[in-house]
């Protein structure tokens, strides 16, 4: 079987051979946030099925392509562990990003609000995370050319990028929350008891993505900014059943402000 390093190189060189843009900033667009990618002009589109060794995205609301312009690489659609992909597949695109020169990554997601001061539709800057999965995407042979066996995670979310994000939000008159993101595998939503436990452990939001990608980005020296869209209050916070429909409705409602924030951030970071 081909080594992972070889697969990363082949995927990266396919993109570089078919695209002259060399952006240094990438964005992962979470559920329902694909409209940022659609708004980019003069972009090159790479459908995942056309990139060598790429897994293929299946979940509703995820288109499944890289949209690349001079200043940004947009990942429209990501791979979730709950879809049945292994951690190597979930994080493969991050290593390809590194290989093609990405230095900064903005990760977005939909999340359930655990902090009772939050409201549905809030945007939260992720200041740190808690990995409740107990699985780490770096388990296995270390890829020494990408990073250390035991990478530091004490600034998993870049303080500099958070500071810039706060300034940008102020400039565009957008209010942002801040907090800790706790990663559950899904696909079932959490139980009310799990949400209470999450709160006791220090979480402000819960979700089913992001953490594997952030670990891999940190491993290979990509700086990360994380933004959660609180699409619903987590189970038990309000007396109401949870549904993916509610998640999609909220992202639809806030997408204009979310896209404006991401767009302005990319301009700052590029
Ligand atoms: N829990 C986990 N993931 C989510 C949620 C939630 O309540 N909402 C959106 N993604």
Tab-separated table of C-alpha atoms and ligand atoms in Angstrom:
chain	number	residue	atom	x	y	z
A	1	UNK	CA	0.000	0.000	0.000
A	2	UNK	CA	1.119	3.524	-0.774
A	3	UNK	CA	2.482	5.565	2.117
A	4	UNK	CA	0.303	8.466	3.291
A	5	UNK	CA	3.114	10.916	2.525
A	6	UNK	CA	3.132	9.839	-1.107
A	7	UNK	CA	-0.658	10.228	-1.318
A	8	UNK	CA	-0.451	13.762	0.101
A	9	UNK	CA	2.224	14.696	-2.436
A	10	UNK	CA	0.238	13.302	-5.363
A	11	UNK	CA	-2.944	15.133	-4.313
A	12	UNK	CA	-1.006	18.378	-3.835
A	13	UNK	CA	0.825	18.169	-7.127
A	14	UNK	CA	-2.442	17.459	-8.982
A	15	UNK	CA	-3.818	20.733	-7.593
A	16	UNK	CA	-0.644	22.694	-8.262
A	17	UNK	CA	-0.387	21.401	-11.816
A	18	UNK	CA	-3.948	22.490	-12.542
A	19	UNK	CA	-3.934	25.833	-10.752
A	20	UNK	CA	-1.477	28.720	-10.670
A	21	UNK	CA	-2.883	30.313	-7.495
A	22	UNK	CA	-0.779	29.859	-4.346
A	23	UNK	CA	-2.961	31.081	-1.440
A	24	UNK	CA	-1.599	31.056	2.111
A	25	UNK	CA	-5.007	31.101	3.835
A	26	UNK	CA	-7.596	28.319	3.858
A	27	UNK	CA	-11.155	28.157	5.148
A	28	UNK	CA	-13.166	25.067	6.039
A	29	UNK	CA	-16.849	25.830	5.595
A	30	UNK	CA	-19.185	23.989	7.966
A	31	UNK	CA	-22.785	22.857	7.415
A	32	UNK	CA	-24.784	25.265	5.287
A	33	UNK	CA	-21.948	27.809	5.023
A	34	UNK	CA	-20.918	26.935	1.491
A	35	UNK	CA	-22.194	30.245	0.159
A	36	UNK	CA	-18.832	31.892	0.883
A	37	UNK	CA	-17.207	29.535	-1.611
A	38	UNK	CA	-19.953	30.306	-4.145
A	39	UNK	CA	-19.340	34.044	-3.765
A	40	UNK	CA	-15.704	33.797	-4.904
A	41	UNK	CA	-14.999	34.947	-8.430
A	42	UNK	CA	-12.176	33.822	-10.750
A	43	UNK	CA	-11.932	30.612	-8.738
A	44	UNK	CA	-10.641	27.188	-9.708
A	45	UNK	CA	-12.885	24.333	-8.532
A	46	UNK	CA	-11.505	20.927	-7.609
A	47	UNK	CA	-14.181	18.344	-6.881
A	48	UNK	CA	-12.950	15.875	-4.313
A	49	UNK	CA	-13.588	12.928	-6.585
A	50	UNK	CA	-11.091	14.362	-9.080
A	51	UNK	CA	-8.228	14.843	-6.611
A	52	UNK	CA	-6.062	11.731	-6.248
A	53	UNK	CA	-6.601	9.833	-2.956
A	54	UNK	CA	-9.311	12.205	-1.696
A	55	UNK	CA	-12.225	10.691	0.222
A	56	UNK	CA	-15.675	11.652	-1.100
A	57	UNK	CA	-18.107	13.744	0.954
A	58	UNK	CA	-21.656	12.445	1.402
A	59	UNK	CA	-23.553	14.437	4.034
A	60	UNK	CA	-26.439	16.753	3.124
A	61	UNK	CA	-25.370	20.403	2.953
A	62	UNK	CA	-21.787	19.589	1.933
A	63	UNK	CA	-20.847	20.090	-1.711
A	64	UNK	CA	-17.440	18.476	-1.699
A	65	UNK	CA	-14.823	20.605	-3.424
A	66	UNK	CA	-11.832	22.894	-3.008
A	67	UNK	CA	-12.511	26.380	-4.361
A	68	UNK	CA	-9.193	28.156	-4.914
A	69	UNK	CA	-8.505	31.809	-5.674
A	70	UNK	CA	-5.364	33.920	-5.541
A	71	UNK	CA	-5.822	34.594	-1.818
A	72	UNK	CA	-7.834	31.739	-0.364
A	73	UNK	CA	-8.399	28.015	-0.533
A	74	UNK	CA	-11.944	27.152	0.475
A	75	UNK	CA	-12.942	23.693	1.555
A	76	UNK	CA	-16.617	23.352	0.703
A	77	UNK	CA	-17.669	20.197	2.483
A	78	UNK	CA	-15.587	18.254	4.976
A	79	UNK	CA	-15.222	14.642	6.093
A	80	UNK	CA	-16.722	13.616	9.399
A	81	UNK	CA	-15.724	10.675	11.536
A	82	UNK	CA	-19.445	9.845	11.980
A	83	UNK	CA	-19.758	9.244	8.246
A	84	UNK	CA	-17.479	6.253	8.672
A	85	UNK	CA	-14.212	7.795	7.457
A	86	UNK	CA	-11.109	6.944	9.433
A	87	UNK	CA	-9.117	9.768	11.008
A	88	UNK	CA	-6.550	9.674	8.208
A	89	UNK	CA	-9.294	10.467	5.684
A	90	UNK	CA	-10.954	13.094	7.894
A	91	UNK	CA	-7.681	15.006	8.124
A	92	UNK	CA	-6.171	14.239	4.712
A	93	UNK	CA	-7.177	17.622	3.192
A	94	UNK	CA	-5.311	19.516	5.937
A	95	UNK	CA	-2.047	17.832	5.062
A	96	UNK	CA	-2.655	18.525	1.386
A	97	UNK	CA	-3.195	22.187	2.322
A	98	UNK	CA	0.152	22.196	4.132
A	99	UNK	CA	1.845	20.632	1.135
A	100	UNK	CA	0.558	23.381	-1.160
A	101	UNK	CA	1.684	26.174	1.144
A	102	UNK	CA	-1.226	27.037	3.440
A	103	UNK	CA	-0.055	28.842	6.592
A	104	UNK	CA	-3.318	29.933	8.220
A	105	UNK	CA	-6.595	28.066	8.532
A	106	UNK	CA	-10.052	29.325	9.467
A	107	UNK	CA	-12.218	26.434	10.615
A	108	UNK	CA	-15.956	26.943	10.879
A	109	UNK	CA	-18.669	24.654	12.168
A	110	UNK	CA	-22.218	24.383	13.425
A	111	UNK	CA	-22.456	23.733	17.149
A	112	UNK	CA	-24.934	23.329	19.970
A	113	UNK	CA	-24.877	26.052	22.624
A	114	UNK	CA	-23.969	24.756	26.088
A	115	UNK	CA	-23.303	28.129	27.713
A	116	UNK	CA	-26.689	29.406	28.882
A	117	UNK	CA	-25.714	32.986	28.051
A	118	UNK	CA	-25.555	32.041	24.368
A	119	UNK	CA	-28.384	32.393	21.908
A	120	UNK	CA	-29.241	30.524	18.785
A	121	UNK	CA	-27.506	32.277	15.867
A	122	UNK	CA	-24.509	33.508	17.920
A	123	UNK	CA	-21.022	33.220	16.455
A	124	UNK	CA	-18.350	31.970	18.885
A	125	UNK	CA	-14.589	32.274	18.529
A	126	UNK	CA	-13.118	28.979	19.698
A	127	UNK	CA	-10.447	29.668	22.308
A	128	UNK	CA	-9.677	25.997	23.012
A	129	UNK	CA	-11.179	22.543	22.641
A	130	UNK	CA	-11.832	19.342	24.559
A	131	UNK	CA	-11.632	16.103	22.612
A	132	UNK	CA	-14.336	13.810	24.045
A	133	UNK	CA	-13.778	11.227	21.349
A	134	UNK	CA	-10.690	9.850	23.014
A	135	UNK	CA	-9.275	9.264	19.521
A	136	UNK	CA	-6.361	11.286	18.218
A	137	UNK	CA	-5.757	11.594	14.466
A	138	UNK	CA	-1.977	11.447	15.047
A	139	UNK	CA	-2.132	7.891	16.396
A	140	UNK	CA	0.075	5.665	14.250
A	141	UNK	CA	3.437	6.240	12.641
A	142	UNK	CA	4.470	9.886	12.868
A	143	UNK	CA	5.060	11.730	9.600
A	144	UNK	CA	8.335	13.339	10.646
A	145	UNK	CA	8.480	15.662	7.657
A	146	UNK	CA	5.193	17.220	8.819
A	147	UNK	CA	5.781	17.561	12.545
A	148	UNK	CA	6.848	16.200	15.898
A	149	UNK	CA	5.735	12.938	17.496
A	150	UNK	CA	4.435	14.867	20.523
A	151	UNK	CA	3.214	18.245	19.253
A	152	UNK	CA	2.444	21.091	21.634
A	153	UNK	CA	-1.243	22.017	21.802
A	154	UNK	CA	-1.013	24.896	24.270
A	155	UNK	CA	-2.079	27.410	21.630
A	156	UNK	CA	-4.189	25.224	19.357
A	157	UNK	CA	-6.179	28.315	18.365
A	158	UNK	CA	-3.845	31.180	17.505
A	159	UNK	CA	-4.037	34.102	19.930
A	160	UNK	CA	-2.934	36.467	17.157
A	161	UNK	CA	-5.671	35.282	14.843
A	162	UNK	CA	-8.255	35.572	17.635
A	163	UNK	CA	-7.112	39.139	18.326
A	164	UNK	CA	-7.413	40.087	14.651
A	165	UNK	CA	-10.832	38.429	14.476
A	166	UNK	CA	-12.045	40.512	17.415
A	167	UNK	CA	-10.825	43.717	15.764
A	168	UNK	CA	-12.410	42.774	12.449
A	169	UNK	CA	-15.721	41.949	14.156
A	170	UNK	CA	-15.697	45.326	15.884
A	171	UNK	CA	-15.012	47.104	12.606
A	172	UNK	CA	-17.939	45.432	10.874
A	173	UNK	CA	-20.166	45.866	13.928
A	174	UNK	CA	-20.631	42.201	14.629
A	175	UNK	CA	-20.806	40.766	18.115
A	176	UNK	CA	-18.829	37.599	18.828
A	177	UNK	CA	-18.913	35.186	21.759
A	178	UNK	CA	-15.844	33.251	22.890
A	179	UNK	CA	-15.604	29.783	24.326
A	180	UNK	CA	-14.486	26.184	24.499
A	181	UNK	CA	-15.644	23.679	21.893
A	182	UNK	CA	-16.188	20.093	22.968
A	183	UNK	CA	-15.953	17.421	20.301
A	184	UNK	CA	-18.350	14.450	20.315
A	185	UNK	CA	-18.383	11.883	17.512
A	186	UNK	CA	-22.092	12.141	16.692
A	187	UNK	CA	-24.102	11.432	14.628
A	188	UNK	CA	-26.642	11.277	17.455
A	189	UNK	CA	-26.931	14.586	19.247
A	190	UNK	CA	-25.777	14.583	22.873
A	191	UNK	CA	-28.104	13.621	25.694
A	192	UNK	CA	-29.083	16.294	28.253
A	193	UNK	CA	-26.821	14.527	30.802
A	194	UNK	CA	-23.880	14.706	28.395
A	195	UNK	CA	-24.546	18.397	27.867
A	196	UNK	CA	-24.624	19.008	31.629
A	197	UNK	CA	-21.351	17.077	31.938
A	198	UNK	CA	-19.874	19.132	29.093
A	199	UNK	CA	-20.793	22.347	30.932
A	200	UNK	CA	-19.239	21.110	34.196
A	201	UNK	CA	-16.063	20.241	32.284
A	202	UNK	CA	-15.847	23.751	30.871
A	203	UNK	CA	-17.475	23.537	27.443
A	204	UNK	CA	-19.443	26.409	25.919
A	205	UNK	CA	-20.454	24.579	22.748
A	206	UNK	CA	-20.612	20.997	21.468
A	207	UNK	CA	-20.119	19.719	17.956
A	208	UNK	CA	-19.173	16.843	15.697
A	209	UNK	CA	-16.200	18.157	13.700
A	210	UNK	CA	-13.162	20.449	13.719
A	211	UNK	CA	-10.994	18.896	16.448
A	212	UNK	CA	-9.242	16.276	14.252
A	213	UNK	CA	-8.465	18.909	11.610
A	214	UNK	CA	-7.167	21.328	14.247
A	215	UNK	CA	-4.861	18.708	15.768
A	216	UNK	CA	-3.398	17.901	12.341
A	217	UNK	CA	-3.040	21.597	11.475
A	218	UNK	CA	-1.153	22.194	14.722
A	219	UNK	CA	1.056	19.180	14.084
A	220	UNK	CA	2.258	20.623	10.779
A	221	UNK	CA	2.521	24.239	11.931
A	222	UNK	CA	-0.603	25.748	10.352
A	223	UNK	CA	-2.083	28.480	12.553
A	224	UNK	CA	-5.788	28.067	13.300
A	225	UNK	CA	-8.783	30.269	13.934
A	226	UNK	CA	-12.021	28.460	14.843
A	227	UNK	CA	-15.525	29.890	14.625
A	228	UNK	CA	-18.680	28.071	15.717
A	229	UNK	CA	-22.138	29.079	14.649
A	230	UNK	CA	-24.500	28.249	17.515
A	231	UNK	CA	-27.258	26.723	15.419
A	232	UNK	CA	-29.313	25.459	18.348
A	233	UNK	CA	-29.123	25.262	22.097
A	234	UNK	CA	-27.688	21.853	23.031
A	235	UNK	CA	-29.963	19.066	24.284
A	236	UNK	CA	-31.758	19.825	27.537
A	237	UNK	CA	-30.795	23.524	27.600
A	238	UNK	CA	-34.257	24.299	26.292
A	239	UNK	CA	-37.246	21.940	26.295
A	240	UNK	CA	-37.236	21.227	22.595
A	241	UNK	CA	-36.127	18.287	20.458
A	242	UNK	CA	-33.042	18.796	18.256
A	243	UNK	CA	-32.976	18.333	14.513
A	244	UNK	CA	-30.658	18.796	11.562
A	245	UNK	CA	-33.395	20.936	10.002
A	246	UNK	CA	-33.049	23.473	12.826
A	247	UNK	CA	-29.261	23.463	12.286
A	248	UNK	CA	-29.711	24.226	8.583
A	249	UNK	CA	-32.382	26.887	9.230
A	250	UNK	CA	-30.132	28.767	11.636
A	251	UNK	CA	-27.098	28.663	9.323
A	252	UNK	CA	-29.344	29.985	6.549
A	253	UNK	CA	-30.487	32.822	8.815
A	254	UNK	CA	-26.983	33.908	9.900
A	255	UNK	CA	-25.061	33.155	6.742
A	256	UNK	CA	-24.882	36.787	5.588
A	257	UNK	CA	-23.066	37.915	8.742
A	258	UNK	CA	-20.964	34.753	8.864
A	259	UNK	CA	-19.849	35.169	5.243
A	260	UNK	CA	-19.057	38.844	5.809
A	261	UNK	CA	-16.903	37.942	8.815
A	262	UNK	CA	-15.012	35.197	6.970
A	263	UNK	CA	-14.526	37.388	3.910
A	264	UNK	CA	-13.105	40.268	5.957
A	265	UNK	CA	-10.889	37.887	7.936
A	266	UNK	CA	-9.427	36.372	4.789
A	267	UNK	CA	-8.597	39.867	3.527
A	268	UNK	CA	-6.799	40.578	6.821
A	269	UNK	CA	-4.884	37.302	6.985
A	270	UNK	CA	-3.929	37.054	3.297
B	1	LIG	N1	-24.551	18.943	19.047
B	1	LIG	C1	-23.553	18.501	18.271
B	1	LIG	N2	-23.296	18.980	17.073
B	1	LIG	C2	-24.074	19.967	16.623
B	1	LIG	C3	-25.132	20.483	17.383
B	1	LIG	C4	-25.392	19.940	18.669
B	1	LIG	O1	-26.308	20.342	19.406
B	1	LIG	N3	-25.710	21.456	16.634
B	1	LIG	C5	-25.011	21.535	15.477
B	1	LIG	N4	-24.013	20.631	15.466
